[in-house]
Amino acid sequence: SMEMSNVSNTGEIISDIRTANALAEDHTAIGGMIGSGTDDDKISNAYNAGNITAYSDGGRPYISLGGIVGAFGYEDSLGSSITSAYNTGNLSGTIGKSGSDNAISGLSIGGIAGNTVAGSLERIYNTGDLRGSVQSGTELFMGGIVGSNTYFVGGGGSIQLAYNTGNILAQAELHKVMTDDEYEASDLSGACIGGISGYSGEGGMIQNVYNAGNIRLELTYSGSADRLLTGIGGISGLNGGGISNVYNTGSVQATVV
C-alpha cells in the first residue's frame, strides 16, 4: 500500500507507446500523480493542472488515463481512497490500429482516474476537457471523474461529493472481438460515456454528484448489434450499481453508425 498527500503536478505529460508485437498484451496506465496504484493506496489533497496526452498502437493496446491516477484499486482493496483531489488539465488519449483483431484494445479515460475496481473517491472534481479516440479497437470508456468504475464483479468502487464541468468528446471505430465462444464476455465491445462515470458496474455507487460538461459520442461499429454494449448519459453511460442524489445540466449527443 502507499499513502500520498499534499502533492501536485503542473507539467505536461506525453506518452507515445508503439508495440511491434501483434500478440503482446499491453496495458498502460498513465496519471498526473501515479500510473497504477496498488492495494489499499490512499491519495489526498492532490491536484493536476498539466495536460496529459497518450497514444498507442500495435499489439493489443489498452490505455487507462486519469488526471490523478491511471488505474486504481483492486478487487480486494476496499481501503483504497482518493480524497480532496481535482484535475484542471486537458486529457487526450488515442488508440491507433491494433495489431490483432482477436484482442481487447481500447481506452479508459477519467478526469480523476482512468479506471477503478474498488475503493472510494470523495470530495473530488474535474474541469479539464477529455478527448478519446479509438481508431480501431473494442472499447472506449470515458467519464468526467472515472472512465470505468468497479470494472470487475466483486469490486466496490464509490464516487461521492464530486462534480465535472469539463467537456467530453468520444470518437470510436469499434469491432467485435473474434472468439471461439460467441457468448464469452470478451466477445462484447462498446463505448460507455458519462459525465461522472462512463461505466459503473455491479457493486459500484455514485451519489451526491453533478455534471455540467457537454458530452458527445461519435461511434462507428462493425459487428452484430446484439454484441454492442454501449451507453451515454449525463451521469453514467452504463450503470449497474447504485446511484442517488445526482443531476446533469450538460448536453448529451450521440451519433452511432
CSV table of C-alpha atoms in Angstrom, one decimal:
chain,number,residue,atom,x,y,z
A,1,SER,CA,0.0,0.0,0.0
A,2,MET,CA,1.0,3.6,-0.4
A,3,GLU,CA,0.0,7.0,1.1
A,4,MET,CA,0.4,10.2,-0.8
A,5,SER,CA,-0.7,13.6,0.4
A,6,ASN,CA,-0.3,17.3,-0.5
A,7,VAL,CA,1.0,16.6,-4.0
A,8,SER,CA,0.6,18.4,-7.3
A,9,ASN,CA,1.7,18.3,-11.0
A,10,THR,CA,1.6,21.3,-13.4
A,11,GLY,CA,3.9,19.9,-16.1
A,12,GLU,CA,2.7,18.4,-19.4
A,13,ILE,CA,2.8,14.6,-19.7
A,14,ILE,CA,3.1,12.9,-23.1
A,15,SER,CA,3.2,9.1,-23.6
A,16,ASP,CA,3.8,7.5,-27.0
A,17,ILE,CA,3.6,3.8,-26.9
A,18,ARG,CA,4.2,1.7,-30.0
A,19,THR,CA,4.4,-2.1,-29.9
A,20,ALA,CA,5.5,-4.1,-32.9
A,21,ASN,CA,4.5,-7.5,-31.4
A,22,ALA,CA,0.9,-8.1,-32.5
A,23,LEU,CA,0.4,-10.7,-29.8
A,24,ALA,CA,1.7,-8.6,-26.9
A,25,GLU,CA,-0.8,-7.8,-24.1
A,26,ASP,CA,-0.1,-4.2,-23.4
A,27,HIS,CA,-2.0,-2.3,-20.7
A,28,THR,CA,-0.5,1.2,-20.0
A,29,ALA,CA,-1.7,3.3,-17.0
A,30,ILE,CA,-0.9,7.0,-17.0
A,31,GLY,CA,-1.8,9.6,-14.4
A,32,GLY,CA,-0.9,13.1,-13.3
A,33,MET,CA,0.3,11.7,-9.9
A,34,ILE,CA,0.9,7.9,-10.5
A,35,GLY,CA,0.2,5.5,-13.3
A,36,SER,CA,-1.1,2.4,-11.5
A,37,GLY,CA,-1.9,2.0,-7.8
A,38,THR,CA,-1.5,-1.0,-5.5
A,39,ASP,CA,-3.6,-2.5,-2.7
A,40,ASP,CA,-5.2,0.0,-0.2
A,41,ASP,CA,-3.5,3.1,-1.6
A,42,LYS,CA,-4.6,6.5,-0.1
A,43,ILE,CA,-4.2,9.7,-2.1
A,44,SER,CA,-5.3,13.0,-0.5
A,45,ASN,CA,-5.0,16.8,-1.2
A,46,ALA,CA,-3.8,16.3,-4.7
A,47,TYR,CA,-4.2,18.2,-7.9
A,48,ASN,CA,-3.1,18.0,-11.5
A,49,ALA,CA,-3.0,21.1,-13.8
A,50,GLY,CA,-0.9,19.6,-16.6
A,51,ASN,CA,-2.3,18.4,-19.9
A,52,ILE,CA,-1.8,14.7,-20.5
A,53,THR,CA,-1.6,13.1,-23.9
A,54,ALA,CA,-1.3,9.4,-24.6
A,55,TYR,CA,-1.0,7.4,-27.9
A,56,SER,CA,-0.7,3.6,-28.5
A,57,ASP,CA,-0.9,1.2,-31.4
A,58,GLY,CA,0.3,-2.2,-32.4
A,59,GLY,CA,0.0,-5.3,-30.2
A,60,ARG,CA,-3.1,-5.3,-28.0
A,61,PRO,CA,-3.0,-1.7,-26.8
A,62,TYR,CA,-5.1,-0.6,-23.9
A,63,ILE,CA,-4.6,2.7,-22.1
A,64,SER,CA,-6.0,3.8,-18.7
A,65,LEU,CA,-5.6,7.6,-18.4
A,66,GLY,CA,-6.6,9.8,-15.4
A,67,GLY,CA,-5.8,13.3,-14.2
A,68,ILE,CA,-4.7,11.9,-10.8
A,69,VAL,CA,-4.1,8.2,-11.4
A,70,GLY,CA,-4.4,5.9,-14.4
A,71,ALA,CA,-5.6,2.6,-12.8
A,72,PHE,CA,-6.7,2.5,-9.1
A,73,GLY,CA,-7.8,-0.1,-6.6
A,74,TYR,CA,-8.1,-3.9,-6.8
A,75,GLU,CA,-10.9,-6.3,-6.2
A,76,ASP,CA,-10.0,-6.9,-2.5
A,77,SER,CA,-8.6,-3.4,-1.7
A,78,LEU,CA,-11.7,-1.7,-0.4
A,79,GLY,CA,-9.4,0.5,1.7
A,80,SER,CA,-8.1,2.4,-1.4
A,81,SER,CA,-9.2,6.1,-1.5
A,82,ILE,CA,-8.7,9.3,-3.3
A,83,THR,CA,-10.0,12.3,-1.3
A,84,SER,CA,-9.9,16.1,-1.7
A,85,ALA,CA,-8.4,15.9,-5.2
A,86,TYR,CA,-9.0,17.7,-8.5
A,87,ASN,CA,-7.9,18.0,-12.1
A,88,THR,CA,-7.9,21.0,-14.4
A,89,GLY,CA,-5.6,19.6,-17.1
A,90,ASN,CA,-7.0,18.5,-20.5
A,91,LEU,CA,-6.7,14.8,-21.1
A,92,SER,CA,-6.4,13.2,-24.6
A,93,GLY,CA,-6.0,9.5,-25.5
A,94,THR,CA,-5.7,7.8,-28.9
A,95,ILE,CA,-5.6,4.1,-29.9
A,96,GLY,CA,-4.3,3.6,-33.4
A,97,LYS,CA,-4.6,0.5,-35.5
A,98,SER,CA,-4.2,-2.5,-33.2
A,99,GLY,CA,-2.0,-5.4,-34.3
A,100,SER,CA,-4.7,-8.1,-33.9
A,101,ASP,CA,-8.5,-8.0,-34.2
A,102,ASN,CA,-8.6,-11.0,-31.9
A,103,ALA,CA,-7.8,-8.9,-28.8
A,104,ILE,CA,-9.4,-6.4,-26.4
A,105,SER,CA,-8.0,-3.0,-27.1
A,106,GLY,CA,-9.2,0.5,-26.2
A,107,LEU,CA,-9.2,3.4,-23.8
A,108,SER,CA,-10.5,4.2,-20.3
A,109,ILE,CA,-10.2,7.9,-19.5
A,110,GLY,CA,-11.4,9.8,-16.4
A,111,GLY,CA,-10.8,13.3,-15.1
A,112,ILE,CA,-9.6,11.8,-11.8
A,113,ALA,CA,-9.0,8.1,-12.6
A,114,GLY,CA,-9.0,6.1,-15.8
A,115,ASN,CA,-10.4,3.0,-14.1
A,116,THR,CA,-11.1,1.8,-10.6
A,117,VAL,CA,-12.1,-1.6,-9.3
A,118,ALA,CA,-12.6,-0.9,-5.6
A,119,GLY,CA,-12.1,1.8,-3.0
A,120,SER,CA,-13.7,5.3,-2.7
A,121,LEU,CA,-13.3,8.6,-4.4
A,122,GLU,CA,-14.7,11.6,-2.4
A,123,ARG,CA,-14.6,15.4,-2.5
A,124,ILE,CA,-13.2,15.5,-6.0
A,125,TYR,CA,-13.8,17.4,-9.2
A,126,ASN,CA,-12.6,17.8,-12.8
A,127,THR,CA,-12.7,20.9,-15.0
A,128,GLY,CA,-10.4,19.7,-17.8
A,129,ASP,CA,-11.7,18.6,-21.2
A,130,LEU,CA,-11.5,15.0,-22.1
A,131,ARG,CA,-11.0,13.6,-25.6
A,132,GLY,CA,-10.7,9.9,-26.6
A,133,SER,CA,-10.2,8.4,-30.0
A,134,VAL,CA,-10.1,4.7,-30.8
A,135,GLN,CA,-9.3,4.3,-34.5
A,136,SER,CA,-9.6,0.5,-34.3
A,137,GLY,CA,-10.4,-1.3,-31.1
A,138,THR,CA,-13.1,-2.9,-28.9
A,139,GLU,CA,-13.7,-0.5,-26.0
A,140,LEU,CA,-14.0,3.2,-25.1
A,141,PHE,CA,-14.9,4.2,-21.5
A,142,MET,CA,-14.9,7.9,-20.6
A,143,GLY,CA,-16.2,9.8,-17.6
A,144,GLY,CA,-15.7,13.3,-16.1
A,145,ILE,CA,-14.5,11.6,-12.9
A,146,VAL,CA,-13.8,7.9,-13.7
A,147,GLY,CA,-13.7,6.2,-17.1
A,148,SER,CA,-14.7,2.8,-15.7
A,149,ASN,CA,-15.8,2.3,-12.1
A,150,THR,CA,-15.9,-1.2,-10.5
A,151,TYR,CA,-15.0,-2.8,-13.8
A,152,PHE,CA,-14.9,-6.4,-12.3
A,153,VAL,CA,-17.8,-8.0,-10.5
A,154,GLY,CA,-16.9,-8.2,-6.8
A,155,GLY,CA,-15.4,-4.8,-6.6
A,156,GLY,CA,-16.9,-1.9,-4.7
A,157,GLY,CA,-15.9,1.4,-6.1
A,158,SER,CA,-17.8,4.5,-4.8
A,159,ILE,CA,-17.9,8.1,-6.1
A,160,GLN,CA,-19.4,10.8,-3.9
A,161,LEU,CA,-19.3,14.5,-3.4
A,162,ALA,CA,-18.0,15.1,-6.9
A,163,TYR,CA,-18.6,17.2,-9.9
A,164,ASN,CA,-17.4,17.6,-13.5
A,165,THR,CA,-17.6,20.7,-15.8
A,166,GLY,CA,-15.2,19.5,-18.4
A,167,ASN,CA,-16.5,18.7,-21.9
A,168,ILE,CA,-16.1,15.1,-23.2
A,169,LEU,CA,-15.6,14.1,-26.8
A,170,ALA,CA,-15.5,10.4,-27.6
A,171,GLN,CA,-14.8,9.1,-31.1
A,172,ALA,CA,-14.5,5.4,-31.9
A,173,GLU,CA,-14.4,2.8,-34.7
A,174,LEU,CA,-15.0,-0.4,-32.8
A,175,HIS,CA,-15.1,-4.0,-33.9
A,176,LYS,CA,-16.2,-7.2,-32.2
A,177,VAL,CA,-13.5,-9.4,-30.7
A,178,MET,CA,-13.5,-12.7,-32.6
A,179,THR,CA,-13.5,-15.6,-30.1
A,180,ASP,CA,-14.3,-19.3,-30.3
A,181,ASP,CA,-17.2,-18.9,-27.9
A,182,GLU,CA,-19.8,-16.4,-29.2
A,183,TYR,CA,-21.1,-15.9,-25.6
A,184,GLU,CA,-17.8,-15.1,-24.0
A,185,ALA,CA,-17.8,-11.8,-22.1
A,186,SER,CA,-14.8,-10.7,-24.1
A,187,ASP,CA,-16.9,-11.0,-27.2
A,188,LEU,CA,-18.6,-7.8,-26.2
A,189,SER,CA,-17.4,-4.4,-27.3
A,190,GLY,CA,-18.8,-0.9,-26.9
A,191,ALA,CA,-18.5,2.7,-25.8
A,192,CYS,CA,-19.7,3.9,-22.4
A,193,ILE,CA,-19.6,7.7,-21.9
A,194,GLY,CA,-20.8,9.6,-18.9
A,195,GLY,CA,-20.5,13.0,-17.2
A,196,ILE,CA,-19.3,11.3,-14.0
A,197,SER,CA,-18.5,7.7,-14.9
A,198,GLY,CA,-18.5,6.0,-18.3
A,199,TYR,CA,-19.2,2.6,-16.9
A,200,SER,CA,-20.2,1.7,-13.3
A,201,GLY,CA,-20.5,-2.0,-12.7
A,202,GLU,CA,-22.3,-4.1,-10.1
A,203,GLY,CA,-21.2,-3.1,-6.6
A,204,GLY,CA,-20.4,0.5,-7.6
A,205,MET,CA,-22.0,3.5,-6.1
A,206,ILE,CA,-22.5,7.1,-7.3
A,207,GLN,CA,-24.0,9.6,-5.0
A,208,ASN,CA,-24.1,13.4,-4.4
A,209,VAL,CA,-22.6,14.4,-7.7
A,210,TYR,CA,-23.4,16.6,-10.7
A,211,ASN,CA,-22.2,17.1,-14.2
A,212,ALA,CA,-22.2,20.4,-16.2
A,213,GLY,CA,-19.9,19.4,-19.0
A,214,ASN,CA,-21.2,18.7,-22.6
A,215,ILE,CA,-20.9,15.1,-23.8
A,216,ARG,CA,-20.6,13.9,-27.4
A,217,LEU,CA,-20.1,10.4,-28.8
A,218,GLU,CA,-19.3,9.6,-32.4
A,219,LEU,CA,-19.4,5.8,-32.9
A,220,THR,CA,-18.9,3.5,-35.9
A,221,TYR,CA,-19.3,-0.2,-35.2
A,222,SER,CA,-18.6,-3.3,-37.3
A,223,GLY,CA,-20.2,-6.4,-35.9
A,224,SER,CA,-23.6,-7.7,-34.8
A,225,ALA,CA,-25.6,-5.1,-32.9
A,226,ASP,CA,-26.6,-7.6,-30.2
A,227,ARG,CA,-22.9,-7.7,-29.0
A,228,LEU,CA,-22.6,-4.0,-28.7
A,229,LEU,CA,-22.5,-2.8,-25.1
A,230,THR,CA,-22.9,1.0,-25.4
A,231,GLY,CA,-24.4,3.8,-23.4
A,232,ILE,CA,-24.2,7.6,-22.9
A,233,GLY,CA,-25.6,9.6,-20.1
A,234,GLY,CA,-25.2,12.9,-18.2
A,235,ILE,CA,-24.1,11.0,-15.1
A,236,SER,CA,-23.2,7.4,-16.1
A,237,GLY,CA,-23.1,5.9,-19.6
A,238,LEU,CA,-23.9,2.5,-18.4
A,239,ASN,CA,-24.8,1.9,-14.7
A,240,GLY,CA,-25.2,-1.5,-12.9
A,241,GLY,CA,-24.7,-0.2,-9.4
A,242,GLY,CA,-26.4,2.3,-7.0
A,243,ILE,CA,-27.0,5.9,-7.9
A,244,SER,CA,-28.6,8.7,-5.8
A,245,ASN,CA,-28.9,12.4,-5.4
A,246,VAL,CA,-27.4,13.4,-8.8
A,247,TYR,CA,-28.2,15.9,-11.6
A,248,ASN,CA,-26.9,16.9,-15.0
A,249,THR,CA,-27.1,20.2,-16.9
A,250,GLY,CA,-24.7,19.4,-19.8
A,251,SER,CA,-25.8,18.5,-23.3
A,252,VAL,CA,-25.7,14.8,-24.3
A,253,GLN,CA,-25.4,13.9,-28.0
A,254,ALA,CA,-24.6,10.7,-29.8
A,255,THR,CA,-24.1,9.5,-33.4
A,256,VAL,CA,-24.0,5.8,-34.0
A,257,VAL,CA,-23.4,4.2,-37.4
